[in-house]
Amino acid sequence: MSGFERYNKILNLFSEQRNSLTVAEISQELKVPASTVYRIVREMVLAEFIESAAGSYFRLGQAFIKFNRIINLSDPLIQAGEPFLKKLANENPIPSTNILARLFGNKVMCVADFKHSTFKNNTSYQKGRLMPLLYGATSRAIIMQITEKRLNNILNLEGLNNDLQKEIFIKGLDQDKKKGFCKTEAQVDIGLIGFALSISNKKLGIEASLSSIFNISDFRPEHEPSIYANLSSYALLIERYINKIFIDTEAYHNNYLNKD
Amino acid sequence: MSGFERYNKILNLFSEQRNSLTVAEISQELKVPASTVYRIVREMVLAEFIESAAGSYFRLGQAFIKFNRIINLSDPLIQAGEPFLKKLANENPIPSTNILARLFGNKVMCVADFKHSTFKNNTSYQKGRLMPLLYGATSRAIIMQITEKRLNNILNLEGLNNDLQKEIFIKGLDQDKKKGFCKTEAQVDIGLIGFALSISNKKLGIEASLSSIFNISDFRPEHEPSIYANLSSYALLIERYINKIFIDTEAYHNNYLNKD
DNA sequence: ATAATATTATCATTATATGATAAATTGTTA
DNA sequence: TAACAATTTATCATATAATGATAATATTAT
């Protein structure tokens, strides 16, 4: 264990379920002596990436709140997409939650969400939460973009090493690719149905998706056309906006450089 | 430069204004050769603390969104305080923005905010943004809690090294301490007036404040009593709730340990 | 007050980071 | 498409910092 990995491993011990840890626990998890962990933790406390809680426990620190704000203000996907989620929710024919998600390692992370006030259920998708890559329309609209090789790696990692299963999964994905959208029922949350479209920008390395999630009980087949119409028009809008941000940023950088 | 500081310094080069940087720029800022910076940046990209953007620029990475979520779910101040901000806003006699803030180094960071729909102005206080420690009611209600020695250090750091100025500042603070609340006009944003109370929990090391911010043009002296009544009842409520969380967490930990 | 736990300090040893340079890759321009 | 420039990765000897066992304090609980 060396370099940044050492720090990252400690941070990744913290989770929604286990949000505070003692040095003894960290030491045990990482199989590193307590004296070493104390030194490392102290460094991170100084930088406010960790803070001490009651009873010799430690928590994640406030620095994350600070950096999270900067990301929200600078991430092109969030900047371009978040403002449209509310509009999308308002135009959908039935109550919905609407989500922007992107690839995060071999998981999918929601980076923006808007739940319409009339949508009473809760989805598992929440900003910052990691979700499985192989289930749900939100995720499918993302993996349909990645290369075959990478997909294969991920399928192996996720335990889909049975060749037949793999083939079936890839075939289904290819069909979705041709159609240009994804639709899944109850793959992530029971009682919910999801529709998703890809959002991408090669230059910015964005592999994302825009999705609308509904209660199955609200949903009727006749809703589908307007759901697709909404999703596809907003997906296009967001892609264009991302591109605009890209152009603007480039211009800004050029301008900045010329001023030297 | 060594240990976590090396990574932290790079992360802290990113700001709202300068949200993407090239390796050359980082190298220049930190006075570290590009070959070294490339190695460090690569490590951080792997951990998703940094991500590559277009045109050889780098941005903060998505890991912050993930960790920010965990903090929001686990920070006792946010957990205890955030739900009450909306209620406070609704009960205030005039349109307001309501803020929970805490100490962050020698700055003050807003960790939760709720702007009432009728409040049209914008405050500088936004979740995750660092604000000066010496101006505004929000900040005063925090520094009035810290030890004299620490305050002195901060006053020196902030350039208040003139003894007379210092004395005046401390006297004003002492008066606020006696009154038990802070009120400032236009110290941070012109046209706004702020009222704040301290929130603290020694065991959890929380030094924070709850504040309501109004438009000066909306404000009349007769509003003051109800403003104070609201603030003080919610501040008390939040402190009690923090304590409840503390007790619950302790019980949880004990329970967890006994199960081994 | 005493015991138990948590935290910091010390220091010889080991392992890793560093940075100069070269090589490779990628992007740009003619 | 070739030639060029910029970006990124690889290499490696050397300097530097991390490690962890142990001892010394500090803090907390009994």
Coordinates of C-alpha atoms (C1' of nucleotides) in Angstrom, one line a residue:
Chain A
M1 CA 0.0 0.0 0.0
S2 CA 1.6 3.3 -1.0
G3 CA 0.9 6.7 -2.3
F4 CA -2.6 8.0 -2.5
E5 CA -4.0 4.5 -2.3
R6 CA -3.2 4.5 1.4
Y7 CA -5.4 7.4 2.1
N8 CA -8.1 6.4 -0.3
K9 CA -8.4 3.0 1.3
I10 CA -9.1 4.6 4.7
L11 CA -11.7 6.9 3.2
N12 CA -13.4 4.1 1.5
L13 CA -13.9 2.3 4.7
F14 CA -16.5 4.9 5.5
S15 CA -20.0 4.2 4.2
E16 CA -23.6 5.1 4.7
Q17 CA -23.9 2.1 7.1
R18 CA -20.6 2.5 8.8
N19 CA -20.0 6.2 9.0
S20 CA -17.6 6.3 11.9
L21 CA -14.6 4.2 12.7
T22 CA -12.0 3.9 15.4
V23 CA -8.3 3.8 14.7
A24 CA -8.4 0.2 16.0
E25 CA -11.0 -0.7 13.5
I26 CA -9.2 0.9 10.6
S27 CA -6.0 -0.8 11.7
Q28 CA -7.8 -4.1 11.7
E29 CA -9.4 -3.6 8.3
L30 CA -6.3 -2.5 6.6
K31 CA -4.0 -4.8 8.5
V32 CA -1.7 -1.9 9.3
P33 CA -0.4 -1.2 12.8
A34 CA -2.3 1.3 14.9
S35 CA 0.7 3.6 15.2
T36 CA 0.9 4.0 11.5
V37 CA -2.9 4.5 11.2
Y38 CA -2.7 7.2 13.9
R39 CA -0.1 9.1 11.9
I40 CA -2.1 8.9 8.7
V41 CA -5.4 9.8 10.3
R42 CA -3.8 12.8 12.0
E43 CA -2.6 14.1 8.6
M44 CA -6.1 13.7 7.2
V45 CA -7.7 15.4 10.1
L46 CA -5.4 18.3 9.6
A47 CA -6.7 18.6 6.0
E48 CA -10.3 18.2 7.3
F49 CA -10.8 15.0 5.2
I50 CA -11.5 13.2 8.5
E51 CA -12.7 14.6 11.8
S52 CA -12.8 13.2 15.2
A53 CA -16.2 12.3 16.6
A54 CA -17.2 11.3 20.1
G55 CA -15.7 8.3 21.9
S56 CA -12.5 7.9 19.9
Y57 CA -14.4 7.5 16.6
F58 CA -13.6 9.3 13.4
R59 CA -15.9 10.5 10.7
L60 CA -15.4 11.9 7.2
G61 CA -14.5 15.5 7.3
Q62 CA -16.0 18.7 6.0
A63 CA -13.5 19.1 3.2
F64 CA -15.8 17.0 1.1
I65 CA -18.7 19.5 1.4
K66 CA -16.4 22.2 0.2
F67 CA -15.1 20.2 -2.8
N68 CA -18.5 18.9 -3.6
R69 CA -19.7 22.5 -4.1
I70 CA -16.9 23.2 -6.5
I71 CA -17.8 20.1 -8.5
N72 CA -21.4 21.0 -8.6
L73 CA -20.4 24.4 -10.0
S74 CA -17.9 23.0 -12.5
D75 CA -18.9 19.5 -13.7
P76 CA -20.2 20.0 -17.2
L77 CA -22.7 17.2 -17.0
I78 CA -24.3 18.5 -13.8
Q79 CA -24.1 22.1 -15.1
A80 CA -25.7 21.2 -18.3
G81 CA -28.2 18.6 -17.1
E82 CA -29.4 19.5 -13.6
P83 CA -31.5 22.6 -14.7
F84 CA -33.5 20.4 -17.1
L85 CA -34.5 17.7 -14.7
K86 CA -37.3 19.7 -13.2
K87 CA -38.7 20.6 -16.6
L88 CA -38.6 17.0 -17.6
A89 CA -40.4 16.0 -14.4
N90 CA -43.1 18.6 -15.1
E91 CA -43.6 17.5 -18.7
N92 CA -43.8 13.8 -17.9
P93 CA -47.4 12.4 -18.2
I94 CA -47.3 10.8 -14.8
P95 CA -45.3 11.4 -11.5
S96 CA -41.6 10.7 -11.9
T97 CA -38.1 10.9 -10.5
N98 CA -35.6 12.0 -13.0
I99 CA -31.9 11.2 -12.9
L100 CA -28.6 12.0 -14.4
A101 CA -26.1 9.3 -13.8
R102 CA -22.6 8.4 -14.9
L103 CA -20.0 5.7 -14.8
F104 CA -18.0 5.5 -11.5
G105 CA -15.5 2.6 -11.6
N106 CA -17.6 -0.4 -12.3
K107 CA -20.6 1.2 -10.7
V108 CA -23.1 3.9 -11.7
M109 CA -23.3 7.0 -9.8
C110 CA -26.3 9.4 -9.8
V111 CA -24.9 12.9 -10.1
A112 CA -28.2 14.8 -10.1
D113 CA -31.8 14.0 -9.4
F114 CA -35.2 15.7 -9.3
K115 CA -38.2 14.0 -7.7
H116 CA -41.5 15.6 -8.7
S117 CA -43.7 16.5 -5.7
T118 CA -46.4 14.1 -6.9
F119 CA -44.0 11.1 -7.0
K120 CA -44.6 9.4 -3.7
N121 CA -42.3 6.4 -3.9
N122 CA -38.6 6.5 -3.3
T123 CA -36.0 5.3 -5.8
S124 CA -32.7 3.9 -4.8
Y125 CA -31.0 6.5 -7.0
Q126 CA -29.8 9.4 -4.9
K127 CA -27.1 11.9 -5.7
G128 CA -23.8 10.4 -4.8
R129 CA -25.0 6.9 -4.3
L130 CA -23.3 4.0 -6.2
M131 CA -25.6 1.6 -8.0
P132 CA -25.0 -1.6 -9.8
L133 CA -24.0 -1.3 -13.4
L134 CA -25.9 -4.3 -14.8
Y135 CA -29.5 -3.5 -13.6
G136 CA -31.9 -0.8 -14.3
A137 CA -32.5 1.4 -17.4
T138 CA -30.3 4.2 -15.9
S139 CA -27.3 1.9 -15.9
R140 CA -28.1 0.1 -19.2
A141 CA -28.1 3.4 -21.0
I142 CA -24.6 3.9 -19.7
I143 CA -23.1 0.5 -20.4
M144 CA -24.4 0.4 -23.9
Q145 CA -21.8 3.1 -24.6
I146 CA -18.7 1.4 -23.4
T147 CA -16.4 -0.7 -25.5
E148 CA -17.0 -4.5 -25.8
K149 CA -13.7 -5.2 -24.1
R150 CA -14.5 -3.0 -21.1
L151 CA -17.9 -4.5 -20.8
N152 CA -16.5 -7.9 -20.8
N153 CA -14.2 -7.0 -17.9
I154 CA -17.1 -5.6 -16.0
L155 CA -19.3 -8.6 -16.6
N156 CA -16.5 -10.9 -15.3
L157 CA -16.0 -8.6 -12.3
E158 CA -19.7 -8.7 -11.6
G159 CA -19.7 -12.5 -11.6
L160 CA -21.5 -13.0 -14.9
N161 CA -18.9 -15.4 -16.2
N162 CA -21.3 -18.0 -17.5
D163 CA -21.0 -17.6 -21.3
L164 CA -24.7 -18.1 -22.0
Q165 CA -25.8 -15.5 -19.5
K166 CA -23.2 -13.1 -20.8
E167 CA -24.4 -13.7 -24.4
I168 CA -28.0 -13.1 -23.4
F169 CA -27.1 -9.9 -21.6
I170 CA -25.1 -8.5 -24.5
K171 CA -27.8 -9.4 -27.0
G172 CA -30.4 -7.6 -24.9
L173 CA -28.1 -4.6 -24.8
D174 CA -27.5 -4.7 -28.5
Q175 CA -31.3 -4.6 -29.0
D176 CA -31.5 -1.5 -26.7
K177 CA -28.7 0.1 -28.7
K178 CA -30.6 -0.3 -31.9
K179 CA -33.8 1.1 -30.4
G180 CA -31.8 3.9 -28.8
F181 CA -33.4 3.7 -25.4
C182 CA -33.7 1.4 -22.4
K183 CA -36.8 0.3 -20.5
T184 CA -36.6 -1.9 -17.4
E185 CA -39.2 -3.0 -14.8
A186 CA -38.4 -3.6 -11.2
Q187 CA -34.7 -4.4 -11.8
V188 CA -33.6 -2.0 -9.1
D189 CA -36.7 -1.1 -7.0
I190 CA -39.8 -3.2 -7.0
G191 CA -42.9 -1.3 -8.1
L192 CA -40.9 1.0 -10.3
I193 CA -40.4 1.2 -14.0
G194 CA -37.5 3.1 -15.7
F195 CA -36.8 4.6 -19.1
A196 CA -33.4 5.9 -20.0
L197 CA -31.3 7.4 -22.9
S198 CA -27.6 7.8 -23.3
I199 CA -25.8 11.1 -22.9
S200 CA -22.3 11.3 -24.1
N201 CA -19.5 13.6 -25.1
K202 CA -16.4 12.1 -26.5
K203 CA -14.1 15.1 -26.0
L204 CA -15.1 15.4 -22.4
G205 CA -15.1 11.7 -21.8
I206 CA -18.7 11.8 -20.6
E207 CA -20.6 8.5 -20.6
A208 CA -23.8 9.2 -18.9
S209 CA -27.6 8.7 -19.0
L210 CA -30.8 10.6 -18.5
S211 CA -33.7 8.6 -17.0
S212 CA -37.2 8.9 -15.8
I213 CA -38.6 6.5 -13.2
F214 CA -42.3 5.9 -12.6
N215 CA -44.5 3.9 -10.4
I216 CA -45.7 0.8 -12.3
S217 CA -49.1 1.3 -10.9
D218 CA -49.3 4.8 -12.6
F219 CA -48.0 3.6 -15.9
R220 CA -50.1 2.8 -18.9
P221 CA -48.7 1.9 -22.4
E222 CA -50.2 5.0 -23.9
H223 CA -47.8 7.1 -21.8
E224 CA -44.8 5.7 -23.6
P225 CA -44.7 7.9 -26.6
S226 CA -44.6 11.1 -24.6
I227 CA -42.1 9.6 -22.2
Y228 CA -39.8 8.9 -25.0
A229 CA -40.4 12.2 -26.7
N230 CA -39.6 14.1 -23.4
L231 CA -36.5 12.0 -22.7
S232 CA -35.1 12.2 -26.1
S233 CA -35.6 15.9 -26.5
Y234 CA -34.0 16.7 -23.2
A235 CA -31.1 14.3 -23.7
L236 CA -30.4 16.1 -27.0
L237 CA -30.7 19.4 -25.3
I238 CA -28.3 18.4 -22.5
E239 CA -25.8 17.0 -25.0
R240 CA -25.9 20.3 -26.9
Y241 CA -25.5 22.3 -23.7
I242 CA -22.5 20.1 -22.7
N243 CA -21.0 20.9 -26.0
K244 CA -21.6 24.6 -25.5
I245 CA -19.9 24.5 -22.1
F246 CA -17.0 22.7 -23.7
I247 CA -16.6 25.4 -26.4
D248 CA -17.0 28.2 -23.8
T249 CA -14.4 26.6 -21.5
E250 CA -12.0 26.2 -24.4
A251 CA -12.4 29.9 -25.3
Y252 CA -12.0 30.9 -21.7
H253 CA -8.7 28.9 -21.4
N254 CA -7.4 30.4 -24.6
N255 CA -8.2 33.8 -23.4
Y256 CA -6.6 33.1 -20.1
L257 CA -3.4 32.0 -21.7
N258 CA -3.2 34.9 -24.1
K259 CA -3.3 37.3 -21.1
D260 CA 0.1 36.2 -19.9
Chain B
M1 CA 5.9 18.6 1.0
S2 CA 5.1 15.1 2.1
G3 CA 2.3 12.7 3.0
F4 CA -1.3 13.8 2.5
E5 CA -0.3 17.4 2.3
R6 CA 1.1 16.7 -1.2
Y7 CA -2.3 15.6 -2.4
N8 CA -4.3 18.1 -0.5
K9 CA -2.3 21.0 -1.9
I10 CA -3.2 19.9 -5.4
L11 CA -6.8 19.6 -4.6
N12 CA -6.9 23.0 -3.0
L13 CA -5.6 24.6 -6.2
F14 CA -9.1 24.0 -7.6
S15 CA -11.7 26.6 -6.7
E16 CA -15.0 28.0 -7.9
Q17 CA -13.1 30.4 -10.2
R18 CA -10.4 28.1 -11.3
N19 CA -12.0 24.7 -11.6
S20 CA -9.7 23.0 -14.0
L21 CA -5.9 23.0 -14.3
T22 CA -3.2 21.5 -16.5
V23 CA -0.3 19.5 -15.1
A24 CA 1.9 22.4 -16.2
E25 CA -0.1 24.8 -14.1
I26 CA -0.1 22.6 -11.0
S27 CA 3.6 22.0 -11.5
Q28 CA 4.2 25.8 -11.6
E29 CA 2.0 26.5 -8.6
L30 CA 3.5 23.9 -6.4
K31 CA 7.1 24.3 -7.8
V32 CA 7.3 20.6 -8.4
P33 CA 8.5 19.1 -11.6
A34 CA 5.9 18.0 -14.1
S35 CA 7.0 14.4 -14.1
T36 CA 6.3 14.2 -10.4
V37 CA 2.9 15.9 -10.8
Y38 CA 1.9 13.5 -13.5
R39 CA 2.6 10.6 -11.3
I40 CA 0.6 12.1 -8.4
V41 CA -2.3 13.2 -10.6
R42 CA -2.5 9.8 -12.1
E43 CA -2.9 8.2 -8.7
M44 CA -5.7 10.6 -7.8
V45 CA -7.4 10.1 -11.2
L46 CA -7.4 6.4 -10.4
A47 CA -9.1 7.1 -7.1
E48 CA -11.6 9.5 -8.9
F49 CA -10.5 12.5 -6.8
I50 CA -9.4 14.1 -10.0
E51 CA -10.7 13.5 -13.5
S52 CA -9.3 14.5 -16.9
A53 CA -11.2 17.1 -18.8
A54 CA -10.9 18.3 -22.3
G55 CA -7.6 19.8 -23.6
S56 CA -5.2 18.3 -21.1
Y57 CA -7.0 20.0 -18.2
F58 CA -8.0 18.2 -15.0
R59 CA -11.0 18.7 -12.8
L60 CA -12.0 17.6 -9.4
G61 CA -13.4 14.0 -9.5
Q62 CA -16.6 12.4 -8.7
A63 CA -15.4 10.8 -5.5
F64 CA -16.3 14.0 -3.7
I65 CA -20.0 13.6 -4.7
K66 CA -19.9 10.1 -3.2
F67 CA -18.3 11.2 0.1
N68 CA -20.4 14.3 0.3
R69 CA -23.5 12.1 0.4
I70 CA -22.1 10.0 3.2
I71 CA -21.3 13.1 5.2
N72 CA -24.8 14.5 4.7
L73 CA -26.2 11.3 6.1
S74 CA -23.8 11.1 9.0
D75 CA -22.8 14.6 10.2
P76 CA -24.7 15.1 13.4
L77 CA -25.0 18.9 12.9
I78 CA -26.5 18.4 9.4
Q79 CA -28.7 15.5 10.5
A80 CA -30.0 17.4 13.5
G81 CA -30.2 20.8 12.0
E82 CA -31.1 20.6 8.4
P83 CA -34.7 19.4 8.9
F84 CA -35.5 22.5 11.0
L85 CA -34.3 25.1 8.6
K86 CA -37.4 25.0 6.5
K87 CA -39.6 25.3 9.6
L88 CA -37.6 28.2 10.9
A89 CA -38.0 29.9 7.5
N90 CA -41.7 29.4 7.5
E91 CA -42.1 30.8 11.0
N92 CA -40.0 33.9 10.5
P93 CA -42.1 37.1 10.2
I94 CA -40.5 38.2 6.9
P95 CA -38.7 36.4 4.0
S96 CA -35.5 34.8 5.1
T97 CA -32.6 32.6 4.3
N98 CA -31.6 30.3 7.1
I99 CA -28.2 28.8 7.7
L100 CA -26.2 26.3 9.7
A101 CA -22.5 27.0 9.7
R102 CA -19.5 25.8 11.4
L103 CA -15.8 26.4 11.8
F104 CA -13.5 25.3 9.0
G105 CA -9.9 26.1 9.7
N106 CA -9.9 29.9 10.1
K107 CA -13.0 30.3 7.9
V108 CA -16.7 29.5 8.4
M109 CA -18.4 27.0 6.2
C110 CA -22.1 26.8 5.6
V111 CA -23.1 23.2 5.9
A112 CA -26.9 23.6 5.4
D113 CA -29.1 26.3 4.1
F114 CA -32.7 26.9 3.3
K115 CA -34.0 29.9 1.4
H116 CA -37.7 30.6 1.7
S117 CA -39.4 31.0 -1.7
T118 CA -40.4 34.5 -0.8
F119 CA -36.8 35.6 -0.2
K120 CA -35.7 37.1 -3.4
N121 CA -32.1 38.3 -2.7
N122 CA -29.1 36.0 -2.7
T123 CA -26.8 35.6 0.3
S124 CA -23.2 34.7 -0.1
Y125 CA -23.7 31.8 2.2
Q126 CA -24.1 28.6 0.3
K127 CA -23.5 25.0 1.4
G128 CA -19.8 24.3 1.1
R129 CA -18.7 27.8 0.6
L130 CA -16.0 29.3 2.9
M131 CA -16.8 32.7 4.4
P132 CA -14.7 35.1 6.5
L133 CA -14.7 34.4 10.2
L134 CA -14.7 38.0 11.4
Y135 CA -17.8 39.4 9.6
G136 CA -21.5 38.7 9.7
A137 CA -23.7 37.3 12.5
T138 CA -23.3 33.7 11.3
S139 CA -19.6 33.9 11.9
R140 CA -19.7 35.9 15.1
A141 CA -22.0 33.3 16.8
I142 CA -19.3 30.8 16.0
I143 CA -16.2 32.7 17.1
M144 CA -17.8 33.8 20.4
Q145 CA -17.4 30.1 21.4
I146 CA -13.8 29.6 20.8
T147 CA -11.0 30.1 23.4
E148 CA -9.4 33.5 23.8
K149 CA -6.0 32.0 22.7
R150 CA -7.4 30.6 19.4
L151 CA -9.3 33.8 18.7
N152 CA -6.1 35.8 19.1
N153 CA -4.3 33.5 16.7
I154 CA -7.1 34.0 14.2
L155 CA -7.2 37.8 14.6
N156 CA -3.5 37.9 13.9
L157 CA -3.9 35.6 10.9
E158 CA -6.7 37.8 9.5
G159 CA -4.5 40.9 9.8
L160 CA -6.2 42.5 12.8
N161 CA -2.9 43.0 14.6
N162 CA -3.6 46.5 15.7
D163 CA -4.1 46.3 19.4
L164 CA -6.9 48.8 19.5
Q165 CA -8.9 47.3 16.7
K166 CA -8.4 43.9 18.4
E167 CA -9.7 45.2 21.7
I168 CA -12.7 46.8 20.0
F169 CA -13.6 43.6 18.2
I170 CA -13.2 41.5 21.4
K171 CA -15.3 43.9 23.4
G172 CA -18.1 43.8 20.8
L173 CA -17.9 40.0 20.9
D174 CA -18.1 40.0 24.7
Q175 CA -21.3 42.1 24.6
D176 CA -22.8 39.7 22.1
K177 CA -21.8 36.8 24.4
K178 CA -23.7 38.4 27.3
K179 CA -26.8 39.0 25.1
G180 CA -26.5 35.5 23.8
F181 CA -27.1 36.4 20.2
C182 CA -25.5 38.3 17.3
K183 CA -27.0 40.9 14.9
T184 CA -25.1 42.4 12.0
E185 CA -26.0 44.7 9.2
A186 CA -24.5 44.5 5.7
Q187 CA -21.2 43.1 7.0
V188 CA -21.1 40.3 4.3
D189 CA -23.8 41.3 1.8
I190 CA -25.1 44.8 1.3
G191 CA -28.8 45.1 1.8
L192 CA -29.0 42.2 4.2
I193 CA -29.3 41.9 7.9
G194 CA -28.4 38.8 9.9
F195 CA -29.3 37.3 13.3
A196 CA -27.4 34.3 14.8
L197 CA -27.2 32.1 17.8
S198 CA -24.5 29.6 18.8
I199 CA -25.0 25.9 18.6
S200 CA -22.5 23.7 20.3
N201 CA -21.8 20.3 21.7
K202 CA -18.6 19.8 23.6
K203 CA -18.5 16.0 23.4
L204 CA -18.9 16.1 19.6
G205 CA -16.6 19.1 19.2
I206 CA -19.3 21.1 17.4
E207 CA -18.9 24.8 17.3
A208 CA -21.6 26.1 15.0
S209 CA -24.3 28.7 14.5
L210 CA -27.9 29.0 13.4
S211 CA -28.7 32.2 11.6
S212 CA -31.6 33.9 9.8
I213 CA -30.8 36.5 7.1
F214 CA -33.3 39.1 5.9
N215 CA -33.5 42.0 3.5
I216 CA -32.9 45.2 5.4
S217 CA -35.8 46.7 3.4
D218 CA -38.2 44.1 4.8
F219 CA -37.0 44.4 8.3
R220 CA -38.8 46.5 11.0
P221 CA -37.7 46.7 14.7
E222 CA -41.0 45.1 15.8
H223 CA -39.9 41.9 14.0
E224 CA -37.0 41.4 16.3
P225 CA -38.8 39.7 19.2
S226 CA -40.2 36.9 17.1
I227 CA -37.0 36.5 15.2
Y228 CA -35.2 35.9 18.4
A229 CA -37.9 33.6 19.7
N230 CA -37.7 31.5 16.6
L231 CA -34.0 31.3 16.5
S232 CA -33.5 30.5 20.1
S233 CA -36.2 27.8 20.2
Y234 CA -34.8 26.1 17.1
A235 CA -31.2 26.4 18.3
L236 CA -32.2 24.7 21.5
L237 CA -34.1 22.1 19.6
I238 CA -31.1 21.4 17.3
E239 CA -28.8 21.2 20.3
R240 CA -31.0 18.7 22.0
Y241 CA -31.4 16.7 18.8
I242 CA -27.6 16.6 18.3
N243 CA -27.4 15.2 21.8
K244 CA -29.9 12.6 21.1
I245 CA -27.9 11.5 18.0
F246 CA -24.8 11.4 20.2
I247 CA -26.6 9.1 22.7
D248 CA -28.0 6.9 20.0
T249 CA -24.7 6.6 18.2
E250 CA -23.0 5.6 21.5
A251 CA -25.6 3.0 22.1
Y252 CA -25.2 1.7 18.6
H253 CA -21.5 1.4 19.0
N254 CA -21.8 -0.4 22.3
N255 CA -24.3 -2.8 20.8
Y256 CA -22.1 -3.3 17.8
L257 CA -19.1 -4.1 20.0
N258 CA -21.0 -6.5 22.2
K259 CA -22.0 -8.6 19.2
D260 CA -18.4 -9.7 18.5
Chain C
dA1 C1' -7.0 7.4 42.7
dT2 C1' -6.3 3.7 39.7
dA3 C1' -6.7 1.2 35.8
dA4 C1' -7.7 1.0 31.1
dT5 C1' -7.6 3.1 26.6
dA6 C1' -6.4 6.2 23.4
dT7 C1' -2.9 9.0 21.4
dT8 C1' 1.7 10.8 20.4
dA9 C1' 6.8 10.5 20.2
dT10 C1' 11.1 8.1 19.0
dC11 C1' 14.1 5.9 15.9
dA12 C1' 16.5 2.4 13.2
dT13 C1' 15.1 0.0 9.1
dT14 C1' 12.8 -0.4 4.8
dA15 C1' 10.4 1.2 1.2
dT16 C1' 8.8 4.7 -1.6
dA17 C1' 8.9 9.3 -3.7
dT18 C1' 11.6 12.2 -6.4
dG19 C1' 13.1 14.4 -10.6
dA20 C1' 16.2 14.4 -14.6
dT21 C1' 16.0 12.3 -18.8
dA22 C1' 14.4 9.5 -22.5
dA23 C1' 10.7 7.3 -24.8
dA24 C1' 6.1 7.0 -26.4
dT25 C1' 1.7 8.7 -27.3
dT26 C1' -1.5 12.1 -28.7
dG27 C1' -2.9 16.3 -30.9
dT28 C1' -2.0 20.0 -34.3
dT29 C1' -0.7 22.2 -38.4
dA30 C1' 0.9 22.5 -43.0
Chain D
dT1 C1' -0.4 12.6 -44.6
dA2 C1' 3.8 13.9 -42.8
dA3 C1' 6.2 16.7 -39.7
dC4 C1' 6.0 19.0 -35.5
dA5 C1' 4.7 20.2 -30.9
dA6 C1' 2.7 19.1 -26.7
dT7 C1' 1.3 15.8 -23.5
dT8 C1' 1.9 11.7 -21.0
dT9 C1' 4.4 7.6 -19.5
dA10 C1' 8.6 5.0 -18.4
dT11 C1' 13.2 4.4 -16.3
dC12 C1' 16.4 4.6 -12.7
dA13 C1' 19.9 6.2 -9.3
dT14 C1' 19.4 8.9 -5.2
dA15 C1' 17.2 11.3 -1.6
dT16 C1' 13.5 11.2 1.4
dA17 C1' 9.9 9.8 3.8
dA18 C1' 6.9 5.9 5.6
dT19 C1' 6.9 2.1 8.6
dG20 C1' 6.1 -0.3 12.9
dA21 C1' 7.9 -1.8 17.3
dT22 C1' 8.3 0.2 21.6
dA23 C1' 8.1 3.7 25.1
dA24 C1' 6.0 7.8 26.9
dT25 C1' 1.9 10.8 27.6
dA26 C1' -2.6 12.0 27.7
dT27 C1' -7.4 11.1 28.2
dT28 C1' -11.3 8.6 29.8
dA29 C1' -13.6 5.3 32.7
dT30 C1' -14.1 2.9 37.1

